[in-house]
Amino acid sequence: MTAACVRELRNVEEAAFAWVAAHGDDFALGDDALAADGQVNGSWKPLGELARVCASVARHTAATDPLHACASDLLTFAWRQTRQGELFVRLQRCEPFATYPLEVYAAFAAAGLRHAGYEAATARVARTRGWRLTEQAPTRRLGVLDAERRSGLRPQDETSSALRRTWLGGLPEPWTFERPSGYALTHVVFHLTDWGRATDGVPADLAAYLTDWLPPWLDTCLDAGMWDLSCELLAVAASLPGPPEPAVLRDAWERISAAQHTTGALPEERAATDGDVWQDFTRCYHSTLMAAFAAALTLGRVDGEGGRGAGRPRTRDTRRRHGALDTRMPYEGQGALG
């Protein structure tokens, strides 16, 4: 990867964090955080995603890097929003069999921010048949198992069987890739690799499959202006044993950089007719966080490999040819809440 591309990556990451830091109040929990009719996807989900990304970025950047301090400060802010974990205890009492509190809490636990009382209360519930038999999609199940492990619970040994029931785990026909499968596969990889930390966490057959097909999928998503999913795929690329060739990454990051607003915001999708998309927090926060996350992982791989791409050569000629990617299905998120 060239020095210019590295600089562009760094600019994307810095701008994204500047926007996130400026919108801290939008991530704050409101009075409805514990309400029976509260909107979880508008309160706990953004906060959990902020914690997850900041914990990962802090771990992938040097302590002397200003972005490390920024990510750490935002993580501390997010933890304060939970009253140092006390709100998880209250939330668990309100919804003892809901898994999303544990999934959000696990993002903090992974960074060493823990609440013994919450973990003890959740451990009691996790021993029940009702908890173990909760019906979940395989990708979500992987996330719950990961959350249990991070939170000090003892998850059932289901990771392998859950993995093989996911879209990615079944090694489907590459041309069946669509938006839902794209978000599902990215989170399968995140769970398997400890959010980019363990590049050997993906089984060899899945890693080889992704090495072949992730570049054309990424190209298709970029063509469709699906910036959020594109950033998640770039994070996956940086989490594999052999990332794509430098030309693939260079092209992708040039397009992400061009789509990023001067404020640092990156919308989930191209919005040619909506000039106010940059001011809509709900349409920008996740994709902006993913841009920062993917940039941090990619830069970490560049540093670790001396700036040399390790992927196998391939060209854009391997892109999908069966038709345009279906962009109609609304994105409901595959973040901290699955």
JSON list of N, CA, C and O in Angstrom, two decimals, residues 145-166:
[
{"chain": "A", "resi": 145, "resn": "LEU", "atom": "N", "xyz": [-23.06, -16.22, 22.18]},
{"chain": "A", "resi": 145, "resn": "LEU", "atom": "CA", "xyz": [-22.00, -17.07, 22.72]},
{"chain": "A", "resi": 145, "resn": "LEU", "atom": "C", "xyz": [-20.74, -16.26, 23.00]},
{"chain": "A", "resi": 145, "resn": "LEU", "atom": "O", "xyz": [-20.08, -16.43, 24.02]},
{"chain": "A", "resi": 146, "resn": "ASP", "atom": "N", "xyz": [-20.42, -15.36, 22.09]},
{"chain": "A", "resi": 146, "resn": "ASP", "atom": "CA", "xyz": [-19.25, -14.50, 22.27]},
{"chain": "A", "resi": 146, "resn": "ASP", "atom": "C", "xyz": [-19.45, -13.57, 23.47]},
{"chain": "A", "resi": 146, "resn": "ASP", "atom": "O", "xyz": [-18.54, -13.35, 24.26]},
{"chain": "A", "resi": 147, "resn": "ALA", "atom": "N", "xyz": [-20.67, -13.03, 23.60]},
{"chain": "A", "resi": 147, "resn": "ALA", "atom": "CA", "xyz": [-20.96, -12.15, 24.73]},
{"chain": "A", "resi": 147, "resn": "ALA", "atom": "C", "xyz": [-20.87, -12.90, 26.06]},
{"chain": "A", "resi": 147, "resn": "ALA", "atom": "O", "xyz": [-20.37, -12.38, 27.06]},
{"chain": "A", "resi": 148, "resn": "GLU", "atom": "N", "xyz": [-21.35, -14.14, 26.08]},
{"chain": "A", "resi": 148, "resn": "GLU", "atom": "CA", "xyz": [-21.25, -14.94, 27.30]},
{"chain": "A", "resi": 148, "resn": "GLU", "atom": "C", "xyz": [-19.79, -15.16, 27.69]},
{"chain": "A", "resi": 148, "resn": "GLU", "atom": "O", "xyz": [-19.41, -15.05, 28.85]},
{"chain": "A", "resi": 149, "resn": "ARG", "atom": "N", "xyz": [-18.97, -15.48, 26.69]},
{"chain": "A", "resi": 149, "resn": "ARG", "atom": "CA", "xyz": [-17.56, -15.73, 26.97]},
{"chain": "A", "resi": 149, "resn": "ARG", "atom": "C", "xyz": [-16.88, -14.47, 27.51]},
{"chain": "A", "resi": 149, "resn": "ARG", "atom": "O", "xyz": [-16.14, -14.52, 28.50]},
{"chain": "A", "resi": 150, "resn": "ARG", "atom": "N", "xyz": [-17.14, -13.34, 26.89]},
{"chain": "A", "resi": 150, "resn": "ARG", "atom": "CA", "xyz": [-16.51, -12.10, 27.31]},
{"chain": "A", "resi": 150, "resn": "ARG", "atom": "C", "xyz": [-16.96, -11.66, 28.70]},
{"chain": "A", "resi": 150, "resn": "ARG", "atom": "O", "xyz": [-16.22, -10.98, 29.41]},
{"chain": "A", "resi": 151, "resn": "SER", "atom": "N", "xyz": [-18.17, -12.03, 29.05]},
{"chain": "A", "resi": 151, "resn": "SER", "atom": "CA", "xyz": [-18.74, -11.58, 30.32]},
{"chain": "A", "resi": 151, "resn": "SER", "atom": "C", "xyz": [-18.49, -12.54, 31.46]},
{"chain": "A", "resi": 151, "resn": "SER", "atom": "O", "xyz": [-19.05, -12.38, 32.55]},
{"chain": "A", "resi": 152, "resn": "GLY", "atom": "N", "xyz": [-17.67, -13.54, 31.23]},
{"chain": "A", "resi": 152, "resn": "GLY", "atom": "CA", "xyz": [-17.31, -14.46, 32.30]},
{"chain": "A", "resi": 152, "resn": "GLY", "atom": "C", "xyz": [-18.28, -15.58, 32.51]},
{"chain": "A", "resi": 152, "resn": "GLY", "atom": "O", "xyz": [-18.15, -16.35, 33.47]},
{"chain": "A", "resi": 153, "resn": "LEU", "atom": "N", "xyz": [-19.31, -15.70, 31.66]},
{"chain": "A", "resi": 153, "resn": "LEU", "atom": "CA", "xyz": [-20.22, -16.82, 31.75]},
{"chain": "A", "resi": 153, "resn": "LEU", "atom": "C", "xyz": [-19.58, -18.01, 31.04]},
{"chain": "A", "resi": 153, "resn": "LEU", "atom": "O", "xyz": [-18.57, -17.89, 30.36]},
{"chain": "A", "resi": 154, "resn": "ARG", "atom": "N", "xyz": [-20.19, -19.15, 31.20]},
{"chain": "A", "resi": 154, "resn": "ARG", "atom": "CA", "xyz": [-19.64, -20.34, 30.56]},
{"chain": "A", "resi": 154, "resn": "ARG", "atom": "C", "xyz": [-20.57, -20.78, 29.45]},
{"chain": "A", "resi": 154, "resn": "ARG", "atom": "O", "xyz": [-21.54, -21.52, 29.67]},
{"chain": "A", "resi": 155, "resn": "PRO", "atom": "N", "xyz": [-20.30, -20.34, 28.21]},
{"chain": "A", "resi": 155, "resn": "PRO", "atom": "CA", "xyz": [-21.22, -20.67, 27.13]},
{"chain": "A", "resi": 155, "resn": "PRO", "atom": "C", "xyz": [-21.18, -22.14, 26.77]},
{"chain": "A", "resi": 155, "resn": "PRO", "atom": "O", "xyz": [-20.17, -22.82, 26.96]},
{"chain": "A", "resi": 156, "resn": "GLN", "atom": "N", "xyz": [-22.30, -22.62, 26.28]},
{"chain": "A", "resi": 156, "resn": "GLN", "atom": "CA", "xyz": [-22.34, -23.98, 25.78]},
{"chain": "A", "resi": 156, "resn": "GLN", "atom": "C", "xyz": [-21.41, -24.08, 24.56]},
{"chain": "A", "resi": 156, "resn": "GLN", "atom": "O", "xyz": [-21.20, -23.11, 23.84]},
{"chain": "A", "resi": 157, "resn": "ASP", "atom": "N", "xyz": [-20.86, -25.24, 24.33]},
{"chain": "A", "resi": 157, "resn": "ASP", "atom": "CA", "xyz": [-19.92, -25.43, 23.23]},
{"chain": "A", "resi": 157, "resn": "ASP", "atom": "C", "xyz": [-20.70, -25.57, 21.92]},
{"chain": "A", "resi": 157, "resn": "ASP", "atom": "O", "xyz": [-20.86, -26.66, 21.38]},
{"chain": "A", "resi": 158, "resn": "GLU", "atom": "N", "xyz": [-21.19, -24.44, 21.44]},
{"chain": "A", "resi": 158, "resn": "GLU", "atom": "CA", "xyz": [-22.05, -24.45, 20.26]},
{"chain": "A", "resi": 158, "resn": "GLU", "atom": "C", "xyz": [-21.46, -23.66, 19.10]},
{"chain": "A", "resi": 158, "resn": "GLU", "atom": "O", "xyz": [-22.09, -23.55, 18.05]},
{"chain": "A", "resi": 159, "resn": "THR", "atom": "N", "xyz": [-20.29, -23.08, 19.28]},
{"chain": "A", "resi": 159, "resn": "THR", "atom": "CA", "xyz": [-19.77, -22.17, 18.27]},
{"chain": "A", "resi": 159, "resn": "THR", "atom": "C", "xyz": [-19.66, -22.83, 16.90]},
{"chain": "A", "resi": 159, "resn": "THR", "atom": "O", "xyz": [-20.10, -22.28, 15.89]},
{"chain": "A", "resi": 160, "resn": "SER", "atom": "N", "xyz": [-19.10, -24.01, 16.85]},
{"chain": "A", "resi": 160, "resn": "SER", "atom": "CA", "xyz": [-18.89, -24.68, 15.57]},
{"chain": "A", "resi": 160, "resn": "SER", "atom": "C", "xyz": [-20.20, -25.00, 14.88]},
{"chain": "A", "resi": 160, "resn": "SER", "atom": "O", "xyz": [-20.37, -24.75, 13.69]},
{"chain": "A", "resi": 161, "resn": "SER", "atom": "N", "xyz": [-21.16, -25.55, 15.64]},
{"chain": "A", "resi": 161, "resn": "SER", "atom": "CA", "xyz": [-22.44, -25.92, 15.03]},
{"chain": "A", "resi": 161, "resn": "SER", "atom": "C", "xyz": [-23.21, -24.68, 14.61]},
{"chain": "A", "resi": 161, "resn": "SER", "atom": "O", "xyz": [-23.85, -24.67, 13.55]},
{"chain": "A", "resi": 162, "resn": "ALA", "atom": "N", "xyz": [-23.16, -23.60, 15.42]},
{"chain": "A", "resi": 162, "resn": "ALA", "atom": "CA", "xyz": [-23.84, -22.37, 15.03]},
{"chain": "A", "resi": 162, "resn": "ALA", "atom": "C", "xyz": [-23.20, -21.77, 13.80]},
{"chain": "A", "resi": 162, "resn": "ALA", "atom": "O", "xyz": [-23.90, -21.26, 12.90]},
{"chain": "A", "resi": 163, "resn": "LEU", "atom": "N", "xyz": [-21.89, -21.82, 13.72]},
{"chain": "A", "resi": 163, "resn": "LEU", "atom": "CA", "xyz": [-21.18, -21.26, 12.57]},
{"chain": "A", "resi": 163, "resn": "LEU", "atom": "C", "xyz": [-21.63, -21.93, 11.29]},
{"chain": "A", "resi": 163, "resn": "LEU", "atom": "O", "xyz": [-21.90, -21.26, 10.28]},
{"chain": "A", "resi": 164, "resn": "ARG", "atom": "N", "xyz": [-21.72, -23.24, 11.29]},
{"chain": "A", "resi": 164, "resn": "ARG", "atom": "CA", "xyz": [-22.05, -23.95, 10.06]},
{"chain": "A", "resi": 164, "resn": "ARG", "atom": "C", "xyz": [-23.51, -23.80, 9.65]},
{"chain": "A", "resi": 164, "resn": "ARG", "atom": "O", "xyz": [-23.90, -24.21, 8.55]},
{"chain": "A", "resi": 165, "resn": "ARG", "atom": "N", "xyz": [-24.33, -23.20, 10.51]},
{"chain": "A", "resi": 165, "resn": "ARG", "atom": "CA", "xyz": [-25.71, -22.91, 10.14]},
{"chain": "A", "resi": 165, "resn": "ARG", "atom": "C", "xyz": [-25.88, -21.50, 9.58]},
{"chain": "A", "resi": 165, "resn": "ARG", "atom": "O", "xyz": [-26.97, -21.14, 9.15]},
{"chain": "A", "resi": 166, "resn": "THR", "atom": "N", "xyz": [-24.80, -20.71, 9.62]},
{"chain": "A", "resi": 166, "resn": "THR", "atom": "CA", "xyz": [-24.87, -19.36, 9.07]},
{"chain": "A", "resi": 166, "resn": "THR", "atom": "C", "xyz": [-24.73, -19.39, 7.56]},
{"chain": "A", "resi": 166, "resn": "THR", "atom": "O", "xyz": [-24.27, -20.37, 6.98]}
]
